[in-house]
Amino acid sequence: MREDQIAAAKEQFESLLREQLLRQERLARCAESRDYAAAEHIVIGLADGDGIGPIIMLQARRAAEKLLAEEIASGRVELREISGLTIENRLRCAQAVPKETLAQIKACDVLLKGPTTTPKGGTLESANVTLRRELDLYANVRPVSVPEEGIDWIFFRENTEGEYALGSRGVELPGKLSMDFKVTTDAGTRRIARAAFEYARANGKRSVAIVTKANIMKKTDGMFSRIAHEVAADYPEIETEDWYIDIMCANLVNPAIRSRFQVFLLPNLYGDIITDEAAQIQGGVGTAGSANIGSRYAMFEAIHGSAPRKIESGEGDYANPASILKALEMLLRHIALPQKADRLAEAMRVCTETERRVVVTGHRDGASCRAFGDYLLEKL
Ligand code: IPM
Ligand code: MG
């Protein structure tokens, strides 16, 4: 029995290794990204998701319709509803992203996506993880800012590798042990590092912090750190620092030094964890938007989940749409409409910082999601 299990695990490991090797070879031949400024037709897919998804997405849709009214009228931009990305449909099809839905998404250029529920246990993979892999969205970009404290951070989280690449395909010897796999590839690391340093250069940032646990995860994180430094050599004007994830988590709550960090570059799981921490420092996960960028596609979303507890307690209508609105702002920048993005950012600033006539708290004591949407529309 034991020998059979070991033989099966070896076989599984070999096939994973071969598959990931092919993947890394494909990545090494990576495509150029699209120039949206020259695009004649841009399709923006809108997928509601579950839980508070439809509630917050409604306000993002209204903002997009208003901001893009001209482009929609002229036919340059199309807003297209994507159907079937609900937990009911995903469970019914037993597919994390049903085939039909994936085909609709692939017919768009960019996607604005509400949060989707991932059941604990079972076999259904997270829709996010599936979409990031299927669309090869390798850069997860998450800005966080607290102007009054001088905090202006941007996180470049590798989005297709690390613990996520094979997260549902570990090995188990039931009742005895389990092993998951973590994958770091040369090409996969190079492209996320390039994205972070290019961003830093284009936006006048002085420093990039490479954050790993290379003292413990010697192979995977060791490689991530080494390649990140190789890429850094092409950007001599930018100071590169190495940090371990544990102390960096501590640094983010240390007001004496945190404002000196600017750009962070991290493997997938560390990026997942630290961006929730960073969002909390900004005012909660309800306030943070997220971009998932690849060379062909891009997907924009809130950093939080579908908040089923909020729906159960009847507080869904009080969900904060700020996260998805920030995602919309990033989407507009990505498709080369920076003035529209600035307009949205400025209206958000008036609504959430300077005027604050309508304040969402996420609970019944605050304004509803719709009331905030009305207020924002008035300021747009
Ligand atoms: C995020 C989320 C996802 C992740 C979940 C929903 C799979 O936490 O986007 O940060 O772990 O990446
Ligand atoms: Mg997360």
Short mmCIF file of C-alpha atoms and ligand atoms in Angstrom, two decimals:
data_model
loop_
_atom_site.label_atom_id
_atom_site.label_comp_id
_atom_site.label_asym_id
_atom_site.label_seq_id
_atom_site.Cartn_x
_atom_site.Cartn_y
_atom_site.Cartn_z
CA MET A 1 0.00 0.00 0.00
CA ARG A 2 2.67 2.47 1.09
CA GLU A 3 4.85 1.62 -1.92
CA ASP A 4 1.86 2.11 -4.26
CA GLN A 5 1.15 5.50 -2.78
CA ILE A 6 4.76 6.57 -3.16
CA ALA A 7 4.82 5.35 -6.75
CA ALA A 8 1.60 7.26 -7.55
CA ALA A 9 3.00 10.42 -5.93
CA LYS A 10 6.23 10.12 -7.93
CA GLU A 11 4.26 9.79 -11.11
CA GLN A 12 2.13 12.80 -10.23
CA PHE A 13 5.23 14.82 -9.40
CA GLU A 14 6.86 13.92 -12.69
CA SER A 15 3.84 15.02 -14.69
CA LEU A 16 3.63 18.31 -12.76
CA LEU A 17 7.30 18.94 -13.35
CA ARG A 18 6.98 18.31 -17.08
CA GLU A 19 3.90 20.51 -17.33
CA GLN A 20 5.52 23.41 -15.47
CA LEU A 21 8.68 23.12 -17.52
CA LEU A 22 6.66 23.46 -20.71
CA ARG A 23 4.85 26.39 -19.18
CA GLN A 24 8.11 28.17 -18.36
CA GLU A 25 9.30 27.60 -21.93
CA ARG A 26 6.07 29.13 -23.26
CA LEU A 27 6.49 32.13 -20.98
CA ALA A 28 9.99 32.71 -22.18
CA ARG A 29 8.49 33.43 -25.61
CA CYS A 30 6.07 35.92 -24.04
CA ALA A 31 4.00 38.23 -26.26
CA GLU A 32 4.10 42.02 -26.48
CA SER A 33 1.33 43.87 -24.68
CA ARG A 34 -1.41 45.69 -26.52
CA ASP A 35 -1.31 49.43 -27.24
CA TYR A 36 -4.77 50.63 -26.22
CA ALA A 37 -4.15 54.25 -27.21
CA ALA A 38 -4.28 53.09 -30.83
CA ALA A 39 -7.18 50.66 -30.40
CA GLU A 40 -10.32 51.30 -32.42
CA HIS A 41 -12.60 49.07 -30.38
CA ILE A 42 -12.20 48.12 -26.74
CA VAL A 43 -14.51 45.61 -25.10
CA ILE A 44 -14.91 45.85 -21.32
CA GLY A 45 -16.56 42.77 -19.83
CA LEU A 46 -18.59 43.21 -16.64
CA ALA A 47 -19.09 40.18 -14.40
CA ASP A 48 -21.07 40.65 -11.19
CA GLY A 49 -19.90 37.67 -9.14
CA ASP A 50 -21.60 36.62 -5.88
CA GLY A 51 -22.62 37.97 -2.49
CA ILE A 52 -22.05 41.72 -2.42
CA GLY A 53 -20.65 41.49 -5.99
CA PRO A 54 -23.83 42.54 -7.84
CA ILE A 55 -24.44 45.32 -5.30
CA ILE A 56 -21.04 47.02 -5.65
CA MET A 57 -20.78 46.26 -9.38
CA LEU A 58 -24.02 48.15 -10.03
CA GLN A 59 -22.38 51.37 -8.81
CA ALA A 60 -19.23 50.70 -10.85
CA ARG A 61 -21.38 50.10 -13.93
CA ARG A 62 -23.20 53.42 -13.43
CA ALA A 63 -19.89 55.25 -13.03
CA ALA A 64 -18.44 53.57 -16.14
CA GLU A 65 -21.52 54.42 -18.20
CA LYS A 66 -21.28 58.05 -17.21
CA LEU A 67 -17.51 58.39 -17.65
CA LEU A 68 -17.45 56.58 -20.97
CA ALA A 69 -20.72 57.95 -22.39
CA GLU A 70 -18.99 59.49 -25.42
CA GLU A 71 -16.82 56.48 -26.21
CA ILE A 72 -19.79 54.14 -25.83
CA ALA A 73 -21.92 56.33 -28.12
CA SER A 74 -19.20 56.42 -30.78
CA GLY A 75 -18.67 52.66 -30.56
CA ARG A 76 -15.02 52.90 -29.49
CA VAL A 77 -15.79 51.32 -26.14
CA GLU A 78 -18.30 48.57 -25.50
CA LEU A 79 -19.51 47.49 -22.05
CA ARG A 80 -20.50 43.84 -22.28
CA GLU A 81 -22.32 41.80 -19.63
CA ILE A 82 -20.70 38.46 -18.84
CA SER A 83 -23.08 35.78 -17.61
CA GLY A 84 -22.63 32.64 -15.57
CA LEU A 85 -19.91 33.68 -13.11
CA THR A 86 -22.10 32.90 -10.08
CA ILE A 87 -21.44 30.29 -7.43
CA GLU A 88 -24.74 28.55 -8.30
CA ASN A 89 -23.78 28.17 -11.94
CA ARG A 90 -20.19 27.26 -11.15
CA LEU A 91 -21.30 24.51 -8.77
CA ARG A 92 -23.92 23.30 -11.26
CA CYS A 93 -21.28 23.01 -14.03
CA ALA A 94 -18.65 21.79 -11.53
CA GLN A 95 -16.23 24.23 -13.18
CA ALA A 96 -14.44 27.11 -11.43
CA VAL A 97 -15.13 29.23 -14.50
CA PRO A 98 -17.70 27.54 -16.75
CA LYS A 99 -16.44 27.04 -20.30
CA GLU A 100 -19.15 29.25 -21.77
CA THR A 101 -18.30 32.07 -19.38
CA LEU A 102 -14.58 31.78 -20.08
CA ALA A 103 -15.28 32.03 -23.81
CA GLN A 104 -17.30 35.23 -23.24
CA ILE A 105 -14.47 36.67 -21.14
CA LYS A 106 -11.84 35.78 -23.73
CA ALA A 107 -13.85 37.69 -26.33
CA CYS A 108 -13.34 40.88 -24.27
CA ASP A 109 -10.15 42.89 -23.84
CA VAL A 110 -10.46 43.69 -20.16
CA LEU A 111 -12.74 42.53 -17.39
CA LEU A 112 -14.22 44.30 -14.38
CA LYS A 113 -15.14 41.52 -12.00
CA GLY A 114 -17.13 41.44 -8.78
CA PRO A 115 -15.98 39.07 -6.01
CA THR A 116 -16.70 35.38 -6.50
CA THR A 117 -17.25 32.84 -3.74
CA THR A 118 -14.85 29.93 -3.28
CA PRO A 119 -16.28 27.07 -1.21
CA LYS A 120 -13.93 25.82 1.51
CA GLY A 121 -12.83 22.27 0.83
CA GLY A 122 -14.44 20.34 -2.01
CA THR A 123 -12.80 20.43 -5.40
CA LEU A 124 -14.03 23.70 -6.94
CA GLU A 125 -11.03 25.92 -7.55
CA SER A 126 -11.21 29.67 -6.90
CA ALA A 127 -12.53 31.52 -9.97
CA ASN A 128 -9.80 34.11 -9.44
CA VAL A 129 -7.04 31.56 -9.53
CA THR A 130 -8.55 29.95 -12.65
CA LEU A 131 -8.95 33.26 -14.46
CA ARG A 132 -5.46 34.42 -13.56
CA ARG A 133 -4.05 31.19 -14.96
CA GLU A 134 -6.31 30.91 -18.04
CA LEU A 135 -5.76 34.53 -19.05
CA ASP A 136 -2.13 34.47 -17.88
CA LEU A 137 -2.58 37.54 -15.69
CA TYR A 138 0.86 37.51 -14.18
CA ALA A 139 1.02 40.89 -12.46
CA ASN A 140 -1.24 41.61 -9.54
CA VAL A 141 -0.92 45.32 -8.92
CA ARG A 142 -2.35 46.83 -5.73
CA PRO A 143 -1.90 50.48 -4.78
CA VAL A 144 -2.45 51.63 -1.20
CA SER A 145 -2.24 55.21 -0.06
CA VAL A 146 -2.74 57.14 3.15
CA PRO A 147 -1.84 60.69 2.10
CA GLU A 148 -1.94 62.19 5.59
CA GLU A 149 0.75 59.71 6.67
CA GLY A 150 2.84 60.00 3.55
CA ILE A 151 2.03 56.39 2.58
CA ASP A 152 2.05 55.78 -1.17
CA TRP A 153 2.67 52.10 -1.76
CA ILE A 154 2.23 49.89 -4.78
CA PHE A 155 2.53 46.13 -4.61
CA PHE A 156 3.60 43.99 -7.58
CA ARG A 157 2.51 40.51 -6.61
CA GLU A 158 3.43 37.61 -8.90
CA ASN A 159 0.01 36.21 -9.74
CA THR A 160 0.33 32.86 -11.50
CA GLU A 161 3.05 30.92 -9.68
CA GLY A 162 4.26 30.22 -6.14
CA GLU A 163 1.84 28.28 -3.96
CA TYR A 164 -1.06 29.04 -6.32
CA ALA A 165 0.18 27.32 -9.48
CA LEU A 166 -0.45 23.82 -8.14
CA GLY A 167 -2.48 24.70 -5.06
CA SER A 168 -5.21 22.19 -5.79
CA ARG A 169 -2.82 19.49 -6.97
CA GLY A 170 -0.72 18.53 -3.98
CA VAL A 171 0.06 15.00 -2.84
CA GLU A 172 -1.67 13.29 0.06
CA LEU A 173 -0.95 10.01 1.79
CA PRO A 174 -4.26 9.89 3.66
CA GLY A 175 -4.01 9.84 7.41
CA LYS A 176 -0.23 10.33 7.19
CA LEU A 177 0.98 13.40 5.37
CA SER A 178 0.23 16.04 2.77
CA MET A 179 2.57 18.01 0.52
CA ASP A 180 1.81 21.00 -1.65
CA PHE A 181 4.12 22.36 -4.29
CA LYS A 182 5.45 25.86 -4.77
CA VAL A 183 6.64 26.82 -8.25
CA THR A 184 9.00 29.62 -9.25
CA THR A 185 10.11 29.88 -12.86
CA ASP A 186 12.81 31.96 -14.45
CA ALA A 187 10.55 33.55 -17.07
CA GLY A 188 7.67 33.99 -14.60
CA THR A 189 9.88 35.88 -12.15
CA ARG A 190 11.61 37.95 -14.80
CA ARG A 191 8.35 39.32 -16.19
CA ILE A 192 6.88 40.40 -12.82
CA ALA A 193 10.21 41.94 -11.80
CA ARG A 194 10.33 43.80 -15.11
CA ALA A 195 6.78 45.09 -14.52
CA ALA A 196 7.69 46.41 -11.07
CA PHE A 197 10.91 48.12 -12.18
CA GLU A 198 9.30 49.56 -15.32
CA TYR A 199 6.55 51.01 -13.16
CA ALA A 200 9.10 52.45 -10.75
CA ARG A 201 11.05 54.07 -13.58
CA ALA A 202 7.99 55.44 -15.38
CA ASN A 203 6.60 56.90 -12.16
CA GLY A 204 9.76 58.38 -10.70
CA LYS A 205 9.96 55.98 -7.75
CA ARG A 206 13.29 55.80 -5.95
CA SER A 207 13.17 52.29 -4.55
CA VAL A 208 11.86 48.77 -4.99
CA ALA A 209 11.69 46.33 -2.06
CA ILE A 210 12.04 42.67 -3.01
CA VAL A 211 10.20 40.69 -0.35
CA THR A 212 10.72 36.94 0.08
CA LYS A 213 11.57 34.31 2.67
CA ALA A 214 14.66 33.22 0.78
CA ASN A 215 16.41 32.20 3.99
CA ILE A 216 13.90 29.34 4.34
CA MET A 217 12.41 28.73 0.88
CA LYS A 218 15.87 28.51 -0.57
CA LYS A 219 15.04 27.17 -4.00
CA THR A 220 11.88 29.05 -4.97
CA ASP A 221 12.31 32.34 -3.11
CA GLY A 222 16.05 32.16 -3.55
CA MET A 223 15.52 32.13 -7.31
CA PHE A 224 12.90 34.89 -7.12
CA SER A 225 15.29 37.15 -5.26
CA ARG A 226 18.25 36.37 -7.51
CA ILE A 227 16.34 37.04 -10.73
CA ALA A 228 14.74 40.18 -9.31
CA HIS A 229 18.28 41.48 -8.65
CA GLU A 230 19.36 40.58 -12.18
CA VAL A 231 16.46 42.59 -13.57
CA ALA A 232 17.23 45.42 -11.12
CA ALA A 233 20.67 45.77 -12.71
CA ASP A 234 18.95 47.30 -15.75
CA TYR A 235 17.55 50.06 -13.51
CA PRO A 236 20.63 51.50 -11.80
CA GLU A 237 18.81 54.71 -10.81
CA ILE A 238 16.45 52.70 -8.57
CA GLU A 239 17.59 51.52 -5.19
CA THR A 240 16.85 47.84 -4.63
CA GLU A 241 16.35 46.42 -1.15
CA ASP A 242 15.91 42.85 0.08
CA TRP A 243 13.50 42.14 2.89
CA TYR A 244 11.98 39.07 4.47
CA ILE A 245 8.21 38.91 4.50
CA ASP A 246 7.85 38.57 8.27
CA ILE A 247 9.78 41.71 9.14
CA MET A 248 8.16 43.56 6.25
CA CYS A 249 4.73 42.78 7.74
CA ALA A 250 6.00 44.32 10.97
CA ASN A 251 7.42 47.33 9.13
CA LEU A 252 4.04 48.15 7.61
CA VAL A 253 2.65 48.79 11.07
CA ASN A 254 5.69 50.77 12.16
CA PRO A 255 4.81 54.45 11.56
CA ALA A 256 8.46 55.42 12.05
CA ILE A 257 9.61 53.81 8.80
CA ARG A 258 6.68 52.64 6.70
CA SER A 259 6.30 55.75 4.61
CA ARG A 260 9.74 55.29 3.08
CA PHE A 261 8.65 52.19 1.13
CA GLN A 262 7.37 52.77 -2.38
CA VAL A 263 7.27 49.75 -4.70
CA PHE A 264 7.09 46.16 -3.43
CA LEU A 265 7.89 43.09 -5.50
CA LEU A 266 6.77 39.74 -4.10
CA PRO A 267 5.93 36.13 -4.85
CA ASN A 268 2.26 35.22 -4.95
CA LEU A 269 1.25 34.15 -1.43
CA TYR A 270 3.27 36.80 0.41
CA GLY A 271 1.69 39.36 -1.90
CA ASP A 272 -1.75 38.02 -1.10
CA ILE A 273 -1.22 38.33 2.64
CA ILE A 274 0.61 41.62 2.84
CA THR A 275 -1.84 43.43 0.53
CA ASP A 276 -4.73 42.68 2.90
CA GLU A 277 -2.61 44.09 5.71
CA ALA A 278 -1.78 47.16 3.65
CA ALA A 279 -5.43 47.63 2.67
CA GLN A 280 -6.39 47.51 6.33
CA ILE A 281 -3.92 50.29 7.05
CA GLN A 282 -5.61 52.32 4.34
CA GLY A 283 -9.04 51.88 5.92
CA GLY A 284 -10.08 48.29 5.28
CA VAL A 285 -10.17 45.80 2.44
CA GLY A 286 -13.34 47.53 1.23
CA THR A 287 -11.19 50.46 0.17
CA ALA A 288 -8.66 48.70 -2.05
CA GLY A 289 -8.75 47.91 -5.75
CA SER A 290 -6.64 45.43 -7.64
CA ALA A 291 -5.41 44.92 -11.20
CA ASN A 292 -4.46 41.55 -12.70
CA ILE A 293 -2.42 42.28 -15.80
CA GLY A 294 -1.23 39.98 -18.55
CA SER A 295 0.12 40.68 -22.00
CA ARG A 296 -3.17 39.90 -23.76
CA TYR A 297 -5.86 40.34 -21.09
CA ALA A 298 -6.37 42.24 -17.86
CA MET A 299 -8.87 41.85 -15.05
CA PHE A 300 -9.77 44.43 -12.42
CA GLU A 301 -11.43 43.65 -9.11
CA ALA A 302 -11.82 44.49 -5.44
CA ILE A 303 -9.19 42.90 -3.24
CA HIS A 304 -11.81 41.43 -0.91
CA GLY A 305 -14.16 38.47 -1.25
CA SER A 306 -17.93 38.21 -1.72
CA ALA A 307 -18.69 38.82 2.00
CA PRO A 308 -21.38 36.14 2.47
CA ARG A 309 -21.68 37.09 6.15
CA LYS A 310 -22.73 40.58 5.15
CA ILE A 311 -25.47 39.15 2.94
CA GLU A 312 -26.64 36.78 5.72
CA SER A 313 -26.86 39.61 8.23
CA GLY A 314 -28.91 41.64 5.75
CA GLU A 315 -26.23 44.32 5.45
CA GLY A 316 -25.33 43.66 1.81
CA ASP A 317 -26.80 46.97 0.66
CA TYR A 318 -24.35 48.77 2.93
CA ALA A 319 -21.26 47.27 1.26
CA ASN A 320 -18.57 49.76 0.32
CA PRO A 321 -18.19 50.14 -3.48
CA ALA A 322 -14.87 52.04 -3.12
CA SER A 323 -12.82 48.92 -3.84
CA ILE A 324 -14.45 48.16 -7.17
CA LEU A 325 -14.51 51.85 -8.11
CA LYS A 326 -10.74 51.98 -7.55
CA ALA A 327 -10.48 48.88 -9.73
CA LEU A 328 -12.45 50.74 -12.40
CA GLU A 329 -10.00 53.64 -12.11
CA MET A 330 -7.11 51.23 -12.75
CA LEU A 331 -8.97 49.72 -15.69
CA LEU A 332 -9.40 53.15 -17.28
CA ARG A 333 -5.68 53.85 -16.90
CA HIS A 334 -4.86 50.47 -18.40
CA ILE A 335 -6.90 51.12 -21.54
CA ALA A 336 -5.11 54.44 -22.00
CA LEU A 337 -7.89 56.73 -20.78
CA PRO A 338 -5.94 58.47 -17.98
CA GLN A 339 -8.13 61.57 -18.01
CA LYS A 340 -11.23 59.51 -17.30
CA ALA A 341 -9.33 57.71 -14.53
CA ASP A 342 -8.27 61.06 -13.05
CA ARG A 343 -11.87 62.29 -13.16
CA LEU A 344 -13.02 59.23 -11.23
CA ALA A 345 -10.13 59.50 -8.76
CA GLU A 346 -10.87 63.16 -8.12
CA ALA A 347 -14.59 62.52 -7.58
CA MET A 348 -13.69 59.67 -5.19
CA ARG A 349 -11.34 61.98 -3.33
CA VAL A 350 -14.05 64.59 -2.89
CA CYS A 351 -16.57 61.94 -1.74
CA THR A 352 -14.29 60.04 0.65
CA GLU A 353 -11.77 62.62 1.82
CA THR A 354 -12.62 66.27 1.49
CA GLU A 355 -16.43 66.55 1.49
CA ARG A 356 -17.64 63.23 2.97
CA ARG A 357 -21.32 64.21 2.77
CA VAL A 358 -22.27 60.53 2.35
CA VAL A 359 -20.17 58.06 4.33
CA VAL A 360 -20.23 54.30 3.87
CA THR A 361 -19.12 52.26 6.89
CA GLY A 362 -20.03 48.84 5.54
CA HIS A 363 -22.80 48.60 8.16
CA ARG A 364 -26.29 49.89 8.83
CA ASP A 365 -24.92 52.92 10.68
CA GLY A 366 -23.48 54.19 7.39
CA ALA A 367 -24.88 55.18 4.02
CA SER A 368 -25.98 52.52 1.55
CA CYS A 369 -23.90 51.46 -1.42
CA ARG A 370 -26.47 53.05 -3.74
CA ALA A 371 -26.51 56.33 -1.81
CA PHE A 372 -22.73 56.51 -2.24
CA GLY A 373 -23.12 55.73 -5.95
CA ASP A 374 -25.63 58.59 -6.32
CA TYR A 375 -23.27 60.95 -4.53
CA LEU A 376 -20.34 59.91 -6.72
CA LEU A 377 -22.32 60.30 -9.92
CA GLU A 378 -23.25 63.82 -8.87
CA LYS A 379 -19.52 64.63 -8.46
CA LEU A 380 -18.33 62.98 -11.66
C1 IPM B 1 -7.01 37.91 -3.52
C2 IPM B 1 -7.85 36.83 -2.93
C3 IPM B 1 -7.66 35.57 -3.75
C4 IPM B 1 -6.23 35.14 -3.61
C5 IPM B 1 -8.62 34.45 -3.41
C6 IPM B 1 -10.05 34.86 -3.58
C7 IPM B 1 -8.33 33.22 -4.23
O1 IPM B 1 -7.54 36.64 -1.60
O2 IPM B 1 -7.24 38.27 -4.69
O3 IPM B 1 -6.11 38.40 -2.84
O4 IPM B 1 -5.87 34.41 -2.68
O5 IPM B 1 -5.45 35.54 -4.44
MG MG B 2 -6.15 38.03 -0.81
#
